[in-house]
Coordinates of C-alpha atoms and ligand atoms in Angstrom, one line a residue:
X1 CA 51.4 87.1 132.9
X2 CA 53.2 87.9 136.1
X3 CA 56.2 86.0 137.2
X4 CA 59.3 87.1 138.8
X5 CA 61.8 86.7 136.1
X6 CA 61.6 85.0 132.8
X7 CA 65.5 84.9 132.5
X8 CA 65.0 82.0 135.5
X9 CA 63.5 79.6 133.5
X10 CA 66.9 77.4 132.5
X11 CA 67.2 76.6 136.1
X12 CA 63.6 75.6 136.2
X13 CA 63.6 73.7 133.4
X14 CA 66.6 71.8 134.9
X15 CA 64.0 70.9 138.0
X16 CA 61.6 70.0 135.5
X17 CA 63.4 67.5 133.4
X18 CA 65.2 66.1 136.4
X19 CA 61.2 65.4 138.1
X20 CA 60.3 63.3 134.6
X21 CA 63.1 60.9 135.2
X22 CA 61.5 59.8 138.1
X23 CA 57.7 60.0 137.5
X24 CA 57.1 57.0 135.2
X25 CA 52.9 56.7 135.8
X26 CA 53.2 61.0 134.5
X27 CA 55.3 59.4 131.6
X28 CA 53.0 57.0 130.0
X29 CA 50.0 59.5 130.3
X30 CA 51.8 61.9 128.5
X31 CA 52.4 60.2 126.0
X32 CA 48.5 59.0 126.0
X33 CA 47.8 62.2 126.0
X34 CA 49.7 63.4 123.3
X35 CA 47.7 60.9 120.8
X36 CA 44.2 61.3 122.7
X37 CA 44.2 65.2 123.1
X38 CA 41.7 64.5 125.9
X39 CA 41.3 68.2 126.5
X40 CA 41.6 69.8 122.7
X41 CA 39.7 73.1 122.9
X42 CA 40.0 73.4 126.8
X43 CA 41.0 75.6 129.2
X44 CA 42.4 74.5 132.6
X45 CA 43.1 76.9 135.4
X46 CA 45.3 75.4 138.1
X47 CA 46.0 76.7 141.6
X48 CA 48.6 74.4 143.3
X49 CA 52.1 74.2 144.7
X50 CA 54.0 75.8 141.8
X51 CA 56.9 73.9 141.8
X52 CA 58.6 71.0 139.2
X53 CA 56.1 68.3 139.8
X54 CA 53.0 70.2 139.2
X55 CA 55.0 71.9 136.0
X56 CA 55.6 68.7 134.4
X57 CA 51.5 68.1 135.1
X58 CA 50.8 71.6 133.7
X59 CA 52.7 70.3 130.8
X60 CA 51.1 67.5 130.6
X61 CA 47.7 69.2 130.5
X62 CA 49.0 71.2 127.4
X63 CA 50.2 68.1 125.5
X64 CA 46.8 67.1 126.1
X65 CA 45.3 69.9 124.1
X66 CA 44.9 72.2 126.6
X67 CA 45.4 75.9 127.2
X68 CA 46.8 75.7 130.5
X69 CA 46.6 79.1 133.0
X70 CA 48.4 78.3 136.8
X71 CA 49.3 79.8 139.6
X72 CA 50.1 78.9 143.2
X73 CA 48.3 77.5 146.3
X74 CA 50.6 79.4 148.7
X75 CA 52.9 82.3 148.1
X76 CA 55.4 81.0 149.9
X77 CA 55.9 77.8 147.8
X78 CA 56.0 79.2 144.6
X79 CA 59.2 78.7 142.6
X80 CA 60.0 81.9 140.3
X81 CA 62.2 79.7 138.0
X82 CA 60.0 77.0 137.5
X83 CA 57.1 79.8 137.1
X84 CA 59.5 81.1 134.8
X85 CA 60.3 77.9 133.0
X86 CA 56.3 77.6 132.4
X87 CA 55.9 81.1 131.1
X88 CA 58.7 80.1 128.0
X89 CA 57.1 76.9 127.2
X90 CA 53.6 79.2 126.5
X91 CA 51.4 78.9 130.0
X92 CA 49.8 81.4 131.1
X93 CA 51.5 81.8 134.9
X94 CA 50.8 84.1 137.0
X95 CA 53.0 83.3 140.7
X96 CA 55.4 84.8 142.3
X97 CA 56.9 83.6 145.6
X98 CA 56.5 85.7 148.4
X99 CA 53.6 87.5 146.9
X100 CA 51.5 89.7 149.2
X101 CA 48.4 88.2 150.2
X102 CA 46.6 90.6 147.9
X103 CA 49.2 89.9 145.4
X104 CA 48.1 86.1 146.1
X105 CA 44.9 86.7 145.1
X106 CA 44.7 89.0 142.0
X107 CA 47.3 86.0 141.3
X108 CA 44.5 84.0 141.4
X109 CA 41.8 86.0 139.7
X110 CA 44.5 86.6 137.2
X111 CA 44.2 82.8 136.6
X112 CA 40.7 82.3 136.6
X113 CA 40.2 85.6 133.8
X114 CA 40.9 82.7 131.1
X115 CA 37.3 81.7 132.2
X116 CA 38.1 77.5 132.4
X117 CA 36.5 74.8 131.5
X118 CA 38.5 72.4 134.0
X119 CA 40.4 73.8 137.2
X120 CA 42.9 71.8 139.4
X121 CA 42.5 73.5 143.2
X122 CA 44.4 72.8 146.0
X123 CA 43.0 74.2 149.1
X124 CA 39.7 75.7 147.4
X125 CA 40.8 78.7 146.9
X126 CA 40.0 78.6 143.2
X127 CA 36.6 77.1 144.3
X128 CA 36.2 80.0 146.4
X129 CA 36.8 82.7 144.2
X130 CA 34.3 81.2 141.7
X131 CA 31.7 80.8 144.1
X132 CA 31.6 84.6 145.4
X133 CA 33.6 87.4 143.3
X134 CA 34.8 85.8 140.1
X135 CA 31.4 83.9 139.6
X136 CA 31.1 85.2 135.9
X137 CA 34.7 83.7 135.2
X138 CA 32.8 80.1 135.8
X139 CA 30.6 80.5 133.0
X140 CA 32.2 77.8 130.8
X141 CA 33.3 75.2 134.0
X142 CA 33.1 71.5 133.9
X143 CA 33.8 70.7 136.7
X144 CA 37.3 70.6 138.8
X145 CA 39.4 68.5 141.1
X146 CA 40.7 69.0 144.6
X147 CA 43.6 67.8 146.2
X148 CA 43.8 68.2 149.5
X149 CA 42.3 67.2 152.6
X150 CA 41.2 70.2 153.9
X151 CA 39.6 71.5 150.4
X152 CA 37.5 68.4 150.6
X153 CA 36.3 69.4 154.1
X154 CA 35.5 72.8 152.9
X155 CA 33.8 71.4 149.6
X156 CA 31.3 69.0 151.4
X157 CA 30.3 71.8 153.6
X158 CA 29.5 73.6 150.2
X159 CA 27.6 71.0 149.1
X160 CA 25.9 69.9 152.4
X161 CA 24.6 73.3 152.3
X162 CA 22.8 73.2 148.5
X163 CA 26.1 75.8 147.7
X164 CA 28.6 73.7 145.1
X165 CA 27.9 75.5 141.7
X166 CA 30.0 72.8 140.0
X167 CA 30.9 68.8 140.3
X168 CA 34.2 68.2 142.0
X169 CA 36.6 65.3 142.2
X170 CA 37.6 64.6 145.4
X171 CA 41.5 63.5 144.5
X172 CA 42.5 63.5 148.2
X173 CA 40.6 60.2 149.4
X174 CA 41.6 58.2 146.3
X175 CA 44.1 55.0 147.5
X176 CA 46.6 56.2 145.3
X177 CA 46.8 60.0 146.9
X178 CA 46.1 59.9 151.3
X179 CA 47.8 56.4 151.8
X180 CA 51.1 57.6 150.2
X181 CA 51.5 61.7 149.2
X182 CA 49.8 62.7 152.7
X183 CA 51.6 59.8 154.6
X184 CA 54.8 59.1 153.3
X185 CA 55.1 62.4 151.4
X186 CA 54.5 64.3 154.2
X187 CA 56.6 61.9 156.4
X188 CA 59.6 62.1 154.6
X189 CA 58.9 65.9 153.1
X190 CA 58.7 67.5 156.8
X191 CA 61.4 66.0 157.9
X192 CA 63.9 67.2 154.6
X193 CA 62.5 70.5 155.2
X194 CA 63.1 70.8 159.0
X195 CA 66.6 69.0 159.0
X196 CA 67.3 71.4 155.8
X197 CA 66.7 75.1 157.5
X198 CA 67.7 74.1 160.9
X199 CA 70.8 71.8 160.5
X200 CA 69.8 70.5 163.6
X201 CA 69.3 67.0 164.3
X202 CA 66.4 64.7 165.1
X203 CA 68.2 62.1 167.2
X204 CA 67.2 61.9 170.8
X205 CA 64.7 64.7 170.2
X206 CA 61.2 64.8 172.0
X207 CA 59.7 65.2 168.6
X208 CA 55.6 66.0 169.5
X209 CA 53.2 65.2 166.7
X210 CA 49.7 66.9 166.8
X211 CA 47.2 64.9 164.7
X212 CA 47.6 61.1 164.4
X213 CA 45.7 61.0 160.5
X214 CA 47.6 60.5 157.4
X215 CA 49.9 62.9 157.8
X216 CA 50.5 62.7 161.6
X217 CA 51.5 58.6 160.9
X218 CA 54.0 59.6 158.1
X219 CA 55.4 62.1 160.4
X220 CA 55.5 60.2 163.3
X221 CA 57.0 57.2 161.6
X222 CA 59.8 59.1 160.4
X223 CA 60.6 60.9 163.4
X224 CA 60.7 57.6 165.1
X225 CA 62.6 56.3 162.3
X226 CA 64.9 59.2 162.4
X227 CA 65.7 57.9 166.6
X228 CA 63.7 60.7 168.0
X229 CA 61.2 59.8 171.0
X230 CA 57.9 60.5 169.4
X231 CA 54.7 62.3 170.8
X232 CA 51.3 62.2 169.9
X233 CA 48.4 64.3 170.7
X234 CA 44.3 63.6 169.3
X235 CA 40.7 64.2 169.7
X236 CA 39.8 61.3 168.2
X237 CA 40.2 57.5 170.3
X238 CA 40.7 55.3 167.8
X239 CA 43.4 57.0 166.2
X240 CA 44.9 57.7 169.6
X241 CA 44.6 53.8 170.2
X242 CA 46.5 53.3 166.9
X243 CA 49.1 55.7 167.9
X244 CA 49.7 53.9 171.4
X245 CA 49.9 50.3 169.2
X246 CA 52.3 52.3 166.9
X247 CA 54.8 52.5 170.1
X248 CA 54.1 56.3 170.8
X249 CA 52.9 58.2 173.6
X250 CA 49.8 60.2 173.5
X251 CA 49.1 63.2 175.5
X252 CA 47.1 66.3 175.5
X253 CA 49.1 69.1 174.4
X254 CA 48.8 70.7 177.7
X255 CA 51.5 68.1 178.6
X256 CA 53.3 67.6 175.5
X257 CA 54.0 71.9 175.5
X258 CA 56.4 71.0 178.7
X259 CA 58.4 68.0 177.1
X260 CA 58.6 68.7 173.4
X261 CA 61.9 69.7 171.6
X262 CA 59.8 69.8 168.0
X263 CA 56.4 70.3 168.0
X264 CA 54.3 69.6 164.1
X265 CA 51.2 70.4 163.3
X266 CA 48.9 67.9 161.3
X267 CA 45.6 68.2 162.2
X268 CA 43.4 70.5 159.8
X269 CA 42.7 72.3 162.8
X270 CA 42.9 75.9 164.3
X271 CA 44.5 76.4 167.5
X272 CA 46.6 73.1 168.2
X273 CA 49.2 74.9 170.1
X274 CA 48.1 78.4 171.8
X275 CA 49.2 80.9 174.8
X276 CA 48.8 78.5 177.5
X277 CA 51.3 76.4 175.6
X278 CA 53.7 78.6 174.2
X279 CA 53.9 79.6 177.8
X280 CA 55.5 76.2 179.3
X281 CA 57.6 75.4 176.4
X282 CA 61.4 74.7 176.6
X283 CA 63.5 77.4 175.6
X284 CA 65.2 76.7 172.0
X285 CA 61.7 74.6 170.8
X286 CA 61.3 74.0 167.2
X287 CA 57.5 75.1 166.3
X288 CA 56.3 73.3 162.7
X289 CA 52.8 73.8 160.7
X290 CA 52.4 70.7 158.1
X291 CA 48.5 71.3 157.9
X292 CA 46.8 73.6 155.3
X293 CA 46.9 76.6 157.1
X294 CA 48.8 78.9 158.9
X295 CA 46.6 78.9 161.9
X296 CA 47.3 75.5 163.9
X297 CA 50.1 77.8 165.4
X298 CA 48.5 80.4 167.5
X299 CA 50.8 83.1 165.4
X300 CA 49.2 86.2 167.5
X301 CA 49.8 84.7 170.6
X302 CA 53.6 84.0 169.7
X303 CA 53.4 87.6 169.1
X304 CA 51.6 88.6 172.3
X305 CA 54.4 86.8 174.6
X306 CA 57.5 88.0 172.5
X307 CA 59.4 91.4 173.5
X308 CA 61.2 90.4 170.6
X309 CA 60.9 88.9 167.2
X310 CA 64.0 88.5 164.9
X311 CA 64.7 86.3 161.9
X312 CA 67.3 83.7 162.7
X313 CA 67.5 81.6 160.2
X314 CA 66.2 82.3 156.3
X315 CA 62.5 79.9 157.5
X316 CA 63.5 80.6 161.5
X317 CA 61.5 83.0 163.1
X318 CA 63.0 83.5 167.2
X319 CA 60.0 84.8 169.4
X320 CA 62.5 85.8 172.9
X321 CA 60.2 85.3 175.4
X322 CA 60.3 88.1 178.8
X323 CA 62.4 85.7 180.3
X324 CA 65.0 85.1 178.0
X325 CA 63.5 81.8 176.4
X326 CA 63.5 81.7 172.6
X327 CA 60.7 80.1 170.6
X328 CA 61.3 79.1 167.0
X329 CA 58.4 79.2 164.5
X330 CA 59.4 77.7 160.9
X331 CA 58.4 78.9 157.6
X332 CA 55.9 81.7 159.2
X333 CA 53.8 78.4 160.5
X334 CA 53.0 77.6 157.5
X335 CA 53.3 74.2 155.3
X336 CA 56.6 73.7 156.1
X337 CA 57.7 71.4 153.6
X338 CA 56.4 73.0 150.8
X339 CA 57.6 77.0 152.5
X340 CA 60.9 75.5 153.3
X341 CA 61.5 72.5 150.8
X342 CA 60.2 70.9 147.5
X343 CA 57.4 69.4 149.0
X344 CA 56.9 65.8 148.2
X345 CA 59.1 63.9 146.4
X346 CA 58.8 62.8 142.2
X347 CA 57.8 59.2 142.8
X348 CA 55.0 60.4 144.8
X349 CA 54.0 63.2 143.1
X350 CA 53.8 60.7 140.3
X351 CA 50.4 59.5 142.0
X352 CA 48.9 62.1 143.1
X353 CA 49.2 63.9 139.7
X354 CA 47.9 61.1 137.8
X355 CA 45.2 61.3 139.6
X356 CA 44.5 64.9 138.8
X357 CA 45.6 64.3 135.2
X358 CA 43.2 61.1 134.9
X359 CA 40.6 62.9 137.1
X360 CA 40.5 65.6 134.9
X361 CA 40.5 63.4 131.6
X362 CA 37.1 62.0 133.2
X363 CA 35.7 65.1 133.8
X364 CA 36.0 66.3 130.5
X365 CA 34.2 63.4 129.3
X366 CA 31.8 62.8 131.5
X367 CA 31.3 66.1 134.0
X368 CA 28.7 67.9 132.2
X369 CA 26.3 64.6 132.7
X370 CA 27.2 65.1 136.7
X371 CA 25.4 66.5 139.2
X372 CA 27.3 69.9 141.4
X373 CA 28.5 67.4 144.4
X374 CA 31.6 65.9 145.3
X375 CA 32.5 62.8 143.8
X376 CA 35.1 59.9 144.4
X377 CA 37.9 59.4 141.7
X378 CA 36.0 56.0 140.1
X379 CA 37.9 53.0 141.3
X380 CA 38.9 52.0 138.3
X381 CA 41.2 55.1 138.1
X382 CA 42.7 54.5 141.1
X383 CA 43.5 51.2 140.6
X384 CA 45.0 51.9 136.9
X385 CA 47.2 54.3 138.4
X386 CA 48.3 51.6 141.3
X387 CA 48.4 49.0 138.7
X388 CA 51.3 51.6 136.5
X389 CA 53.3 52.9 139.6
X390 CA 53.3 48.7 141.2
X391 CA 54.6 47.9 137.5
X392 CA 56.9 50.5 137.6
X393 CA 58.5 49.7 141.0
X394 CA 59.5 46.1 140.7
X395 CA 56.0 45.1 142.2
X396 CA 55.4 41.3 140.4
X397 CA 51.3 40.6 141.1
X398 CA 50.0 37.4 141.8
X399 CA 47.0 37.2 139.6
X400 CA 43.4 35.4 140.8
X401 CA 42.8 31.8 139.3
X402 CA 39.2 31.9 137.8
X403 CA 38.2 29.5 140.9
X404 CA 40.3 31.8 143.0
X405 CA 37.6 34.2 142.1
X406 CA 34.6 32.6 142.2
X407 CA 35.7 31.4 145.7
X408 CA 36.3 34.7 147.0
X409 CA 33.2 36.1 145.3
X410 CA 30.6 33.2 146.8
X411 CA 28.3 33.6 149.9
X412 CA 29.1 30.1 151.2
Ligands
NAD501 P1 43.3 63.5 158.6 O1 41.9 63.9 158.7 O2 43.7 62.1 158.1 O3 44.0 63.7 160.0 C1 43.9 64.8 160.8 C2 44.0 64.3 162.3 O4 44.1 65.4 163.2 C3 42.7 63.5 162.7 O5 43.1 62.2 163.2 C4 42.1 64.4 163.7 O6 41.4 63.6 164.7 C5 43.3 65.1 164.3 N1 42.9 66.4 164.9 C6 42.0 67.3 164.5 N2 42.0 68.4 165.4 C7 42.9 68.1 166.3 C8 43.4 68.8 167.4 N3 42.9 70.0 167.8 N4 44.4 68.3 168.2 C9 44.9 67.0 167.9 N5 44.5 66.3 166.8 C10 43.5 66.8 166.0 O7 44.0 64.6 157.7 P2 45.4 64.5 156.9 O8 45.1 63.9 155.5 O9 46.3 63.9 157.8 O10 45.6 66.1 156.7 C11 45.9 66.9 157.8 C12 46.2 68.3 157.3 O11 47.4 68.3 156.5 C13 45.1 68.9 156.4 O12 45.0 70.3 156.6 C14 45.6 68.6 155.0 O13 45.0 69.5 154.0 C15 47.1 68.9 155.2 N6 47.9 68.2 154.2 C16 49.2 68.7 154.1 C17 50.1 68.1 153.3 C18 51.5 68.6 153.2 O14 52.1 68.4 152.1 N7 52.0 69.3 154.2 C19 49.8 66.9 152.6 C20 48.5 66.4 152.7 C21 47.6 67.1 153.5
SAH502 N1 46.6 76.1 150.0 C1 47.4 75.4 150.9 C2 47.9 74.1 150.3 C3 47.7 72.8 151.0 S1 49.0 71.8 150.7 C4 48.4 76.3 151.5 O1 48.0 77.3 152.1 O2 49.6 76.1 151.4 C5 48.7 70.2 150.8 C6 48.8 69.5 149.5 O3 50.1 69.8 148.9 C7 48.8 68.0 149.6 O4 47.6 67.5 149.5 C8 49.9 67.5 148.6 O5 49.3 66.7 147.6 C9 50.4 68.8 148.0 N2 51.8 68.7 147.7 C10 52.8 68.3 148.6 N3 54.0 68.3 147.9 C11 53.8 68.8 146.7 C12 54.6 69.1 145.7 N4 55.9 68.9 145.7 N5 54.1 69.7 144.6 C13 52.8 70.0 144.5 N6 51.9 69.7 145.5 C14 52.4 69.1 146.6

């Protein structure tokens, strides 16, 4: 166990019970759960955003049967009274925010020590570990489930290359987890965080979104939404034609360095916004990471132009520039909504977690008759956990007449 301070946990069991009052899907699974005991005798490890959402999934788990070990998927969004909130209801947690990146990831070997049968990842750094110095603590694994987009990435070039050692759910491309949590999650989470630590406002701003996928449309439809005159820069035409038809204006970054007010990062990438950049950009910018990693914002090139570097703000780093101009970089370019804010809201959450807890359910079942690849979250999943969250917000289905079917289902 390592967590910050177990005399935390009222306050993050306050965040906890406030998260179940708005994650109905979560609800009815746990109760399922609670009569099925899907994962009796199990161990899960978990490595993901430790904040309320993913506790109440944790708990979840452990109504389930499970023996549940977590810790974070990024020092910097770890919550040490939720952590602590975890630790008195009997998980094994081992987070605390802030940690050193060596802290980070005896963190995470910490985890992985319970030797799991199930792990929840969010990045692949679990997937990692087990694949290089913590194989032996794989000896009992399933299987797992990922979350994110770029731990999919990174697990398909595993298992391109005849590496994946285990069969992995890919959560992230499920209907019910990229066309809402990375879209409007990220939209509306970005935005809370930004707005949050800079108490500045979005209105009339030249707001430059890099990356035009899921993330880069919830973005840029709540920047517009929010009366700022939005930006986009891509590699990739069509989604640059979509962008266009969406009512923005795409440009390279080259350009977009020399109009922007508040540049985000979406993309997956490395080096979205570099020296050259930095170099033309207004003094005062805003500079904001959404992607996985701390590394779309050229961070040793902002250091390279500054003579000085001083924290303005709790998540605002200034970079003064030789000539006077300051450049801000949020939440150390890192995910900024989850470094600066809660991350996604409870009612999406409520998806994306039922995913992992249904995902997880199937893999316990059924993973040991898989092969080590990547598979898709089966359909009917998804569309059970669309089916609960539609029910639970008001959304009245029309339902196909038998000849309704048969016409839609004929080749003539
Ligand atoms: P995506 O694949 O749908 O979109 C990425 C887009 O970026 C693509 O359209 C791609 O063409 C574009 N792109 C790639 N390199 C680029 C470059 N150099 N310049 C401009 N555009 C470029 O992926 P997504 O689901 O939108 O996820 C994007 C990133 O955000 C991933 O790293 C993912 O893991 C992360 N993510 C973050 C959160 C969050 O809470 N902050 C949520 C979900 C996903
Ligand atoms: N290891 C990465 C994590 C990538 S985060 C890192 O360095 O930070 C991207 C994922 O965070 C998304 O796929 C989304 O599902 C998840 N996420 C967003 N808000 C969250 C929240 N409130 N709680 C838990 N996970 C969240």
């Amino acid at each position: 166990m390592r967590i910050k301070d177990i005399a935390l946990a009222p306050s993050g069991r306050d965040k906890i019970e406030w998260v179940k009052s708005y994650t109905p899907v979560l609800s009815i699974i746990e109760k399922e759960f609670k009569d099925t005991k899907p994962f009796a005798g199990k161990k899960i490890t978990m490595s993901i955003h430790l904040e309320a959402k993913t506790a109440y999934l944790a708990e979840i788990l452990k109504a389930g049967g499970a023996e549940v070990s977590i810790t974070g998927c990024n020092p910097l969004s770890t919550q040490d009274d939720v952590a602590a909130a975890l630790a008195v209801a009997g998980l094994e947690v081992n987070a605390v925010h802030g940690a050193t990146m060596k802290e980070y990831e005896d963190d995470l070997i910490a985890a992985l020590s319970v030797c799991p049968d199930l792990i929840i990842d969010d990045g692949g750094d679990l997937i990692g570990l087990l694949h290089s110095s913590c194989a032996e603590y794989g000896k009992n694994l399933i299987g797992g489930c990922e979350e994110t987009t770029t731990g999919i990435h990174r697990l398909k070039a595993r298992e391109a290359a005849g590496a994946l050692n285990y069969p992995m759910m890919d959560i992230n491309d499920a209907d019910c987890k990229h066309l809402f949590d990375n879209r409007y999650g990220t939209g509306q989470s970005v935005f809370d965080a930004i707005m949050h630590e800079t108490n500045l406002i979005v209105a009339g701003k030249r707001v430059v979104i890099a990356g035009y996928g899921w993330c880069g449309k919830g973005a840029a439809m709540r920047a517009k939404g929010l009366g700022a005159i939005v930006y986009v820069t891509e590699i990739d035409p069509v989604k640059a034609i979509e962008a266009v038809m969406d009512g923005f204006i795409v440009l390279p970054m080259d350009k977009a360095a020399e109009v922007g007010d508040l540049f985000i990062t979406l993309t997956g990438c490395k080096d979205v916004i570099t020296k050259k950049h930095l170099e033309k950009m207004k003094d005062g910018v805003l500079l904001a990471n959404a992607g996985h990693f701390d590394v779309e914002i050229n961070k040793n090139d902002l250091e390279a132009l500054a003579v000085s570097v001083a924290q303005r703000k709790p998540c605002v780093t200034g970079y003064t520039l030789a000539d006077g101009r300051i450049l801000n970089l949020l939440a150390e370019g890192r995910l900024v909504n989850l470094a600066a804010g809660n991350g996604h809201p409870a009612e999406i959450m409520d998806m994306s977690f039922a995913l992992q807890a249904k995902g997880l359910e199937y893999l316990a079942k059924y993973g040991k008759t898989l092969d080590n690849k990547v598979y898709d979250v089966p359909r009917e999943l998804d569309i059970e956990v669309a089916r609960l969250k539609a029910r639970a917000m008001n959304a009245e289905l029309d339902v196909l007449t038998p000849e309704q079917e048969a016409y839609l289902a004929a080749a003539e």
